[in-house]
Coordinates of C-alpha atoms and ligand atoms in Angstrom, one line a residue:
M1 CA 134.8 82.1 96.8
I2 CA 138.3 81.0 98.2
F3 CA 140.3 83.2 100.4
Y4 CA 144.4 83.3 100.3
S5 CA 146.6 85.3 103.2
T6 CA 148.3 88.1 102.4
R7 CA 151.7 86.9 103.0
N8 CA 151.7 83.3 101.4
K9 CA 149.5 82.8 98.4
E10 CA 149.2 78.9 99.1
D11 CA 147.5 79.4 102.2
K12 CA 144.0 79.3 101.5
A13 CA 140.7 79.3 103.1
T14 CA 136.8 78.8 102.8
Y15 CA 134.5 81.4 104.2
G16 CA 133.7 79.2 107.0
Q17 CA 137.6 78.5 107.8
A18 CA 138.6 81.8 107.0
I19 CA 135.6 83.5 110.1
F20 CA 137.0 81.3 112.9
K21 CA 141.2 81.8 111.9
G22 CA 140.6 85.4 111.8
L23 CA 144.2 85.9 110.9
A24 CA 146.2 83.7 108.9
E25 CA 149.1 81.6 111.1
D26 CA 151.6 83.3 108.9
G27 CA 150.2 86.7 110.4
G28 CA 148.6 87.7 106.8
L29 CA 145.0 88.8 105.9
Y30 CA 142.3 86.4 104.5
H31 CA 142.0 88.3 101.1
P32 CA 139.7 86.9 98.0
E33 CA 141.5 84.9 95.3
T34 CA 139.4 85.9 92.5
M35 CA 137.2 88.8 92.3
P36 CA 133.9 87.3 90.7
D37 CA 131.4 89.7 88.2
L38 CA 128.5 90.4 90.0
R39 CA 127.4 93.0 87.0
E40 CA 124.3 90.8 86.4
I41 CA 122.9 90.9 90.3
F42 CA 123.7 94.3 90.9
D43 CA 121.9 95.5 87.7
N44 CA 118.6 94.7 88.9
F45 CA 119.0 96.4 92.3
D46 CA 117.9 99.6 92.3
K47 CA 115.8 102.6 94.4
T48 CA 113.2 100.2 95.7
T49 CA 115.7 97.5 96.5
S50 CA 115.7 97.1 100.4
F51 CA 119.0 97.1 102.1
L52 CA 118.4 93.4 103.5
E53 CA 117.6 92.4 99.7
I54 CA 120.9 93.6 98.5
A55 CA 122.7 91.9 101.7
E56 CA 121.4 88.5 101.1
K57 CA 121.6 88.5 97.6
T58 CA 125.5 89.7 97.4
T59 CA 126.0 87.1 100.3
Y60 CA 124.8 84.2 98.7
A61 CA 126.4 85.6 94.8
L62 CA 129.9 85.7 96.8
L63 CA 129.5 82.4 99.1
S64 CA 127.0 79.9 97.6
D65 CA 130.0 77.5 97.1
E66 CA 129.7 77.3 100.9
I67 CA 126.1 78.3 102.1
S68 CA 122.6 77.7 100.9
Q69 CA 120.1 80.7 100.1
E70 CA 118.3 79.9 102.8
Q71 CA 121.6 80.1 105.1
A72 CA 122.0 83.6 103.4
H73 CA 118.4 85.0 104.3
Q74 CA 118.9 83.5 108.1
I75 CA 122.6 85.3 108.2
C76 CA 121.5 89.0 106.8
H77 CA 118.0 89.0 108.7
R78 CA 119.5 87.9 111.7
A79 CA 122.4 90.3 111.3
F80 CA 120.7 93.5 110.0
K81 CA 118.2 94.6 112.5
F82 CA 119.2 98.1 111.7
K83 CA 119.9 99.6 108.3
P84 CA 121.4 102.7 106.9
E85 CA 120.1 105.8 105.5
L86 CA 121.1 108.4 103.1
K87 CA 120.7 112.3 103.9
K88 CA 121.0 114.7 101.4
L89 CA 123.4 117.7 102.4
S90 CA 123.4 119.3 99.3
S91 CA 122.8 118.9 95.4
K92 CA 126.1 117.8 95.7
I93 CA 127.2 115.8 98.4
S94 CA 124.8 113.2 100.3
I95 CA 125.9 111.5 104.0
L96 CA 125.6 108.0 104.1
E97 CA 124.7 107.3 107.3
L98 CA 126.0 104.2 109.2
F99 CA 125.1 104.6 113.0
H100 CA 122.0 103.5 113.3
G101 CA 123.1 100.0 114.9
P102 CA 123.3 98.8 118.1
S103 CA 126.5 100.5 119.3
A104 CA 126.0 103.9 117.2
A105 CA 129.0 103.1 115.0
F106 CA 129.5 101.7 111.4
K107 CA 131.4 98.4 113.0
D108 CA 128.0 96.9 113.9
F109 CA 127.5 95.9 110.1
G110 CA 130.7 94.0 110.1
A111 CA 130.8 92.3 113.5
S112 CA 127.0 91.6 113.3
F113 CA 127.4 89.6 109.8
L114 CA 130.3 88.2 111.4
A115 CA 128.5 86.9 114.5
S116 CA 125.7 85.6 112.7
S117 CA 127.8 83.8 110.2
M118 CA 129.6 82.4 112.9
E119 CA 126.8 80.9 114.3
T120 CA 125.4 79.2 111.3
Y121 CA 128.3 77.6 110.6
L122 CA 128.8 76.6 114.5
A123 CA 124.9 75.0 114.6
D124 CA 126.0 73.1 110.8
K125 CA 129.3 71.8 113.0
N126 CA 127.2 71.6 116.6
E127 CA 130.5 72.8 117.9
R128 CA 131.1 76.1 120.5
A129 CA 133.2 78.5 120.0
V130 CA 135.2 81.3 122.5
I131 CA 135.5 84.8 121.1
L132 CA 138.3 86.6 123.0
T133 CA 138.7 90.0 122.0
A134 CA 141.0 93.0 123.5
T135 CA 139.8 96.5 123.2
S136 CA 140.0 99.9 123.5
G137 CA 136.4 100.9 123.6
D138 CA 134.8 100.9 120.2
T139 CA 135.6 97.8 118.8
G140 CA 134.4 95.6 121.9
S141 CA 130.8 97.4 122.2
A142 CA 130.0 96.4 118.9
V143 CA 131.2 93.1 119.2
A144 CA 129.3 92.7 122.9
R145 CA 126.1 93.4 120.9
A146 CA 126.6 91.8 117.9
F147 CA 127.3 88.3 120.0
Y148 CA 124.7 88.8 122.5
K149 CA 122.5 85.6 123.0
K150 CA 124.0 83.9 120.2
D151 CA 123.8 80.4 120.8
N152 CA 126.8 78.4 120.9
I153 CA 129.1 81.6 121.2
D154 CA 130.9 82.9 124.6
V155 CA 132.5 86.6 124.2
I156 CA 135.5 87.4 126.3
I157 CA 136.3 90.9 126.3
L158 CA 139.3 92.4 127.8
Y159 CA 139.1 96.4 128.4
P160 CA 142.2 98.9 130.4
S161 CA 140.4 99.5 133.9
G162 CA 140.0 103.4 133.9
R163 CA 140.5 103.8 130.1
V164 CA 137.3 103.7 128.5
S165 CA 135.0 106.3 128.6
P166 CA 131.6 105.9 131.0
L167 CA 129.1 104.8 128.1
Q168 CA 131.8 102.5 126.3
E169 CA 132.5 100.6 129.7
K170 CA 128.1 100.1 130.3
S171 CA 128.2 98.9 126.6
L172 CA 130.9 96.0 127.5
T173 CA 129.6 95.0 130.7
T174 CA 125.9 95.6 131.4
L175 CA 125.1 92.8 128.6
G176 CA 126.1 89.7 130.9
E177 CA 124.5 86.1 129.8
N178 CA 127.4 85.0 127.2
I179 CA 129.4 88.5 126.9
H180 CA 131.7 88.0 130.1
A181 CA 133.8 91.4 130.6
L182 CA 137.4 91.6 132.2
E183 CA 138.4 94.6 133.9
V184 CA 142.0 94.5 133.4
N185 CA 144.5 96.0 135.7
G186 CA 146.8 97.9 132.9
T187 CA 146.5 99.4 129.5
F188 CA 145.2 98.4 126.2
D189 CA 148.5 97.3 125.0
D190 CA 148.6 94.8 128.4
C191 CA 145.1 93.7 127.2
Q192 CA 146.2 92.7 123.6
R193 CA 149.4 91.2 125.3
V194 CA 147.8 88.9 126.8
V195 CA 145.0 87.7 123.9
K196 CA 148.2 87.4 121.9
E197 CA 149.8 84.9 124.6
A198 CA 146.4 83.2 124.6
F199 CA 146.2 82.9 121.0
Q200 CA 150.0 81.4 120.9
D201 CA 149.0 78.8 123.4
L202 CA 147.9 76.3 121.4
N203 CA 146.4 74.0 123.8
L204 CA 144.6 76.7 125.4
K205 CA 143.4 77.6 121.7
K206 CA 142.3 74.2 121.3
E207 CA 140.7 73.3 124.6
Y208 CA 138.4 76.2 124.5
S209 CA 137.7 76.8 120.6
L210 CA 139.3 80.2 120.7
S211 CA 138.7 82.8 118.2
S212 CA 138.4 86.3 117.3
A213 CA 136.4 89.1 115.9
N214 CA 139.6 91.5 115.3
S215 CA 138.1 94.3 112.6
I216 CA 140.5 92.1 110.0
N217 CA 138.3 89.3 109.9
I218 CA 136.8 88.9 106.5
G219 CA 133.6 88.0 107.7
R220 CA 133.7 92.1 109.1
L221 CA 135.0 93.0 105.8
I222 CA 132.9 91.4 103.5
P223 CA 129.1 93.0 105.0
Q224 CA 131.0 96.1 104.9
S225 CA 130.4 96.3 101.3
F226 CA 126.9 96.0 100.9
Y227 CA 125.9 99.2 102.1
Y228 CA 128.2 100.9 99.6
I229 CA 126.1 98.7 97.3
W230 CA 122.8 99.8 98.4
A231 CA 123.4 103.7 98.4
W232 CA 124.9 103.1 94.7
A233 CA 121.4 101.7 93.9
Q234 CA 119.8 104.3 95.7
Q235 CA 121.8 107.1 93.3
K236 CA 121.8 105.0 89.9
S237 CA 117.8 105.1 89.4
N238 CA 117.6 108.9 90.2
P239 CA 117.2 110.5 86.5
D240 CA 119.3 113.3 87.1
D241 CA 122.3 111.6 88.9
K242 CA 125.0 110.0 86.7
V243 CA 126.3 107.2 88.5
N244 CA 129.7 107.2 86.6
N245 CA 130.2 110.4 88.8
L246 CA 129.6 109.1 91.7
T247 CA 132.4 108.8 94.7
F248 CA 132.3 107.5 97.7
C249 CA 134.2 109.9 100.5
V250 CA 135.4 107.0 103.3
P251 CA 137.2 108.7 107.1
S252 CA 139.8 105.9 107.5
G253 CA 141.9 104.5 109.9
N254 CA 142.7 100.9 109.4
F255 CA 141.2 101.2 106.1
G256 CA 138.8 98.0 106.3
N257 CA 136.0 100.0 105.4
L258 CA 137.5 101.7 102.1
T259 CA 138.9 98.5 101.5
A260 CA 135.1 96.7 101.3
G261 CA 133.9 99.5 99.0
I262 CA 136.9 99.0 96.4
L263 CA 135.7 95.0 96.7
A264 CA 132.3 96.3 95.6
S265 CA 133.4 98.1 93.0
K266 CA 135.6 95.2 91.9
W267 CA 132.7 93.3 91.9
G268 CA 130.7 95.7 89.5
M269 CA 129.4 98.3 91.5
N270 CA 130.5 101.4 88.6
V271 CA 132.1 104.3 90.3
N272 CA 134.2 107.2 89.4
K273 CA 136.3 107.6 92.5
F274 CA 137.0 106.7 96.2
I275 CA 138.2 109.6 98.7
A276 CA 140.8 107.9 101.6
A277 CA 139.9 110.7 104.3
T278 CA 142.0 110.7 107.3
N279 CA 143.1 113.0 110.2
A280 CA 147.0 113.7 110.6
N281 CA 147.8 109.6 110.7
N282 CA 148.1 110.3 107.2
V283 CA 150.4 107.0 106.2
I284 CA 148.2 106.3 102.9
P285 CA 147.4 109.7 101.6
K286 CA 151.4 110.2 101.6
F287 CA 151.6 106.6 100.1
L288 CA 149.7 107.8 97.3
E289 CA 151.3 110.6 96.6
T290 CA 155.3 109.4 97.2
G291 CA 154.7 105.7 96.3
E292 CA 156.7 105.1 99.7
Y293 CA 154.7 103.7 102.6
K294 CA 156.0 104.9 106.0
A295 CA 154.2 103.5 109.0
I296 CA 154.4 106.1 112.0
P297 CA 153.8 105.8 115.7
S298 CA 150.0 106.5 116.2
I299 CA 149.0 110.3 116.6
A300 CA 146.0 111.5 119.1
T301 CA 143.1 113.4 117.5
Y302 CA 139.7 114.1 118.0
S303 CA 138.7 111.5 115.3
N304 CA 140.4 109.2 117.7
A305 CA 138.8 105.9 116.4
M306 CA 140.8 106.8 113.1
D307 CA 144.3 107.4 115.2
V308 CA 146.3 104.3 113.1
G309 CA 149.7 104.9 111.9
D310 CA 150.1 101.7 110.4
P311 CA 146.4 100.5 108.7
S312 CA 146.1 96.8 108.8
N313 CA 144.4 96.7 105.6
F314 CA 147.2 98.0 103.4
E315 CA 148.4 94.4 103.3
R316 CA 145.1 94.0 101.4
L317 CA 145.2 97.2 99.1
K318 CA 148.3 95.7 97.8
E319 CA 146.9 92.8 96.7
I320 CA 144.3 94.8 94.3
Y321 CA 146.8 97.5 93.3
K322 CA 150.4 97.1 91.8
D323 CA 151.4 100.6 93.1
N324 CA 150.5 103.9 94.1
K325 CA 150.1 105.1 90.6
E326 CA 147.3 102.2 90.0
M327 CA 145.7 103.1 93.3
S328 CA 146.0 106.8 92.6
A329 CA 143.3 106.1 89.3
E330 CA 140.8 105.3 91.5
V331 CA 141.5 106.1 94.8
E332 CA 142.4 109.9 96.4
G333 CA 143.9 110.6 99.5
V334 CA 142.8 113.7 101.7
F335 CA 144.5 114.5 104.9
V336 CA 142.7 117.3 107.3
D337 CA 143.7 118.3 110.9
D338 CA 142.4 118.8 114.1
Q339 CA 141.7 122.7 114.0
T340 CA 140.1 122.0 110.6
T341 CA 137.6 118.9 112.2
L342 CA 136.2 121.1 114.8
K343 CA 135.3 124.1 112.4
V344 CA 133.6 121.7 110.0
M345 CA 131.7 120.3 112.9
E346 CA 130.8 123.8 113.8
D347 CA 130.1 124.8 109.9
V348 CA 127.8 121.7 109.5
Y349 CA 125.7 122.7 112.0
N350 CA 125.6 126.4 111.6
R351 CA 124.8 125.7 108.1
K352 CA 123.0 122.6 107.6
D353 CA 121.7 122.1 111.1
Y354 CA 123.3 118.9 111.3
F355 CA 125.4 116.8 113.6
V356 CA 128.4 115.1 112.6
C357 CA 131.0 113.4 114.8
P358 CA 134.5 114.3 113.9
H359 CA 135.2 111.4 112.3
T360 CA 132.0 112.2 109.6
A361 CA 133.6 115.5 109.6
V362 CA 137.5 114.9 108.6
G363 CA 135.2 113.0 105.4
Y364 CA 133.2 116.0 105.1
E365 CA 136.1 118.1 104.9
A366 CA 137.6 115.8 101.8
S367 CA 134.4 115.9 100.2
S368 CA 134.0 119.6 99.5
R369 CA 138.5 119.8 98.7
F370 CA 137.7 116.9 96.1
L371 CA 134.5 119.2 94.9
E372 CA 136.5 122.0 94.6
K373 CA 138.5 120.2 91.8
N374 CA 135.8 118.1 90.5
P375 CA 132.8 120.0 90.6
E376 CA 131.3 118.1 88.1
A377 CA 131.1 115.0 91.1
K378 CA 128.5 113.9 92.8
I379 CA 129.7 112.3 96.5
I380 CA 128.3 110.2 98.8
S381 CA 130.6 110.8 102.3
L382 CA 130.3 108.0 105.3
A383 CA 129.3 109.0 108.5
T384 CA 130.6 106.1 110.7
A385 CA 129.6 107.3 114.1
H386 CA 126.9 109.2 115.6
P387 CA 127.8 112.3 116.9
A388 CA 126.5 111.3 120.7
K389 CA 129.3 109.3 120.9
F390 CA 131.7 111.9 121.0
L391 CA 129.9 114.6 123.5
E392 CA 132.9 116.6 124.6
V393 CA 134.5 117.1 121.2
T394 CA 130.9 118.2 119.7
D395 CA 130.6 120.5 122.9
E396 CA 134.4 121.8 122.2
A397 CA 133.2 122.5 118.4
L398 CA 129.5 123.7 118.7
G399 CA 129.1 124.4 122.8
V400 CA 125.9 122.2 121.9
I401 CA 125.4 118.8 122.3
P402 CA 123.4 116.3 120.0
P403 CA 120.3 114.6 121.2
I404 CA 121.3 111.0 122.5
P405 CA 119.9 108.0 121.5
Q406 CA 117.4 106.5 123.5
R407 CA 119.5 102.9 123.3
L408 CA 122.7 104.6 124.2
K409 CA 120.9 106.6 127.3
S410 CA 119.4 103.5 128.6
L411 CA 122.8 102.0 129.1
L412 CA 124.4 104.6 131.5
K413 CA 121.6 103.3 134.0
K414 CA 122.3 100.2 133.7
D415 CA 124.6 98.2 136.6
K416 CA 128.2 97.0 135.8
I417 CA 129.3 93.3 135.8
A418 CA 133.0 93.1 135.4
E419 CA 135.4 90.5 136.8
K420 CA 139.0 92.2 137.8
I421 CA 142.0 90.4 136.3
N422 CA 145.5 91.3 136.0
P423 CA 147.1 91.6 132.8
T424 CA 148.9 88.1 133.1
L425 CA 147.7 85.3 131.1
E426 CA 147.7 83.3 134.3
D427 CA 144.6 85.0 135.6
L428 CA 142.9 84.9 132.2
K429 CA 143.3 80.9 132.0
F430 CA 141.9 80.9 135.6
F431 CA 139.1 83.0 134.4
L432 CA 138.4 80.2 131.6
V433 CA 138.7 77.3 133.8
K434 CA 136.4 78.7 136.2
N435 CA 133.6 79.5 133.7
F436 CA 133.8 77.1 131.1
Ligands
PLP501 C1 137.0 102.4 112.9 C2 136.6 103.6 113.1 C3 136.8 104.3 111.7 C4 137.7 103.8 110.4 O1 137.4 102.6 109.9 P1 138.8 102.0 109.1 O2 137.7 100.5 108.6 O3 139.5 101.6 110.2 O4 139.3 102.5 108.4 C5 136.1 105.7 111.4 N1 135.3 106.5 112.1 C6 134.6 105.8 113.2 C7 133.9 106.1 113.9 C8 135.1 104.3 113.4 O5 134.7 103.7 114.5

């Protein structure tokens, strides 16, 4: 599989090159040049096929021109010590729980697979790399956990002092070993600016082999297709379920998760539709309706991991679909406001005895609205984070809080190790020189 930059079709890269570059030099996103037909492989998957087997076989099918079967096995087995789960909430809606990984959000799937891929490629070349990343909280925790103790890789995470939740700060700062937390005296934008400046300093970039683990990295996108394929395979061997009626509902912000599902469908996972569910940051649903893409300054909502006013994966969606009409045939846009989100969290808890995080609630509401118009549909609605990650909102919606998983609880007791820096490239350079 070869990837090209969404801004320049001549800029091509192998998977091994694209994962270390992150973004293409022209600022574009790497995207598959051709869509392989994997129907023969997918047809062999059914209810009994494990998530790991699906991950491994799909990885090898996609990347067999550059990795061996043994390496595909190694990358997946190291990456996925956790798996997705399906919970049937009604005869029409099942929830695909993607929060059983170390940071309790679906981003664990992408981050773990990227880390594991990088480890394999670095060992092959006998090289080292330093991953530099800025976080407002969630991405950093998934990245930190995914890269912890990976051979030949160090991770430096810049986070804004006093602006991440206590749980998020602990998950960034308590691991130690190859994970280095820099507590930046500034905002998230300052952190991002310093990281950007570091990447623009080509000497620095080369000397320390700087790479990124951004959510736009193709090594994070590809593994997100695996849980769609797994859930689809679970469903298709149910004699009373018609796979063709299957619709996936995806709570979306940057639209990486939705794009991964669409890729799986282009490779041969036959489904009826995708629902793109957003909060008030409804740029894509509006685009589907009007054909006009209008970025907005992001609006703060309860489902804050989806507060994106200019979703970066729109560049990939534009490569897949000619225009909004073509896209509307396969994707339905729905947006849900904050008041409804709270109400849905409460309703689902009261009626189904099940906790949903605010992001998952946006998806659940979008699924219900879709069902009203399409009563024959079967929906798999993605649960993107564990509800215990959003205790304040859950408490506000229900007056009760969900049980906190042990892996999150134990974090709070650990000691924070972080170095304080000012938001300047000088300070970051000083840290690099001192430590590497
Ligand atoms: C990142 C995130 C999303 C949005 O996913 P995209 O791939 O950016 O669309 C939704 N929910 C949660 C909990 C997230 O962390």
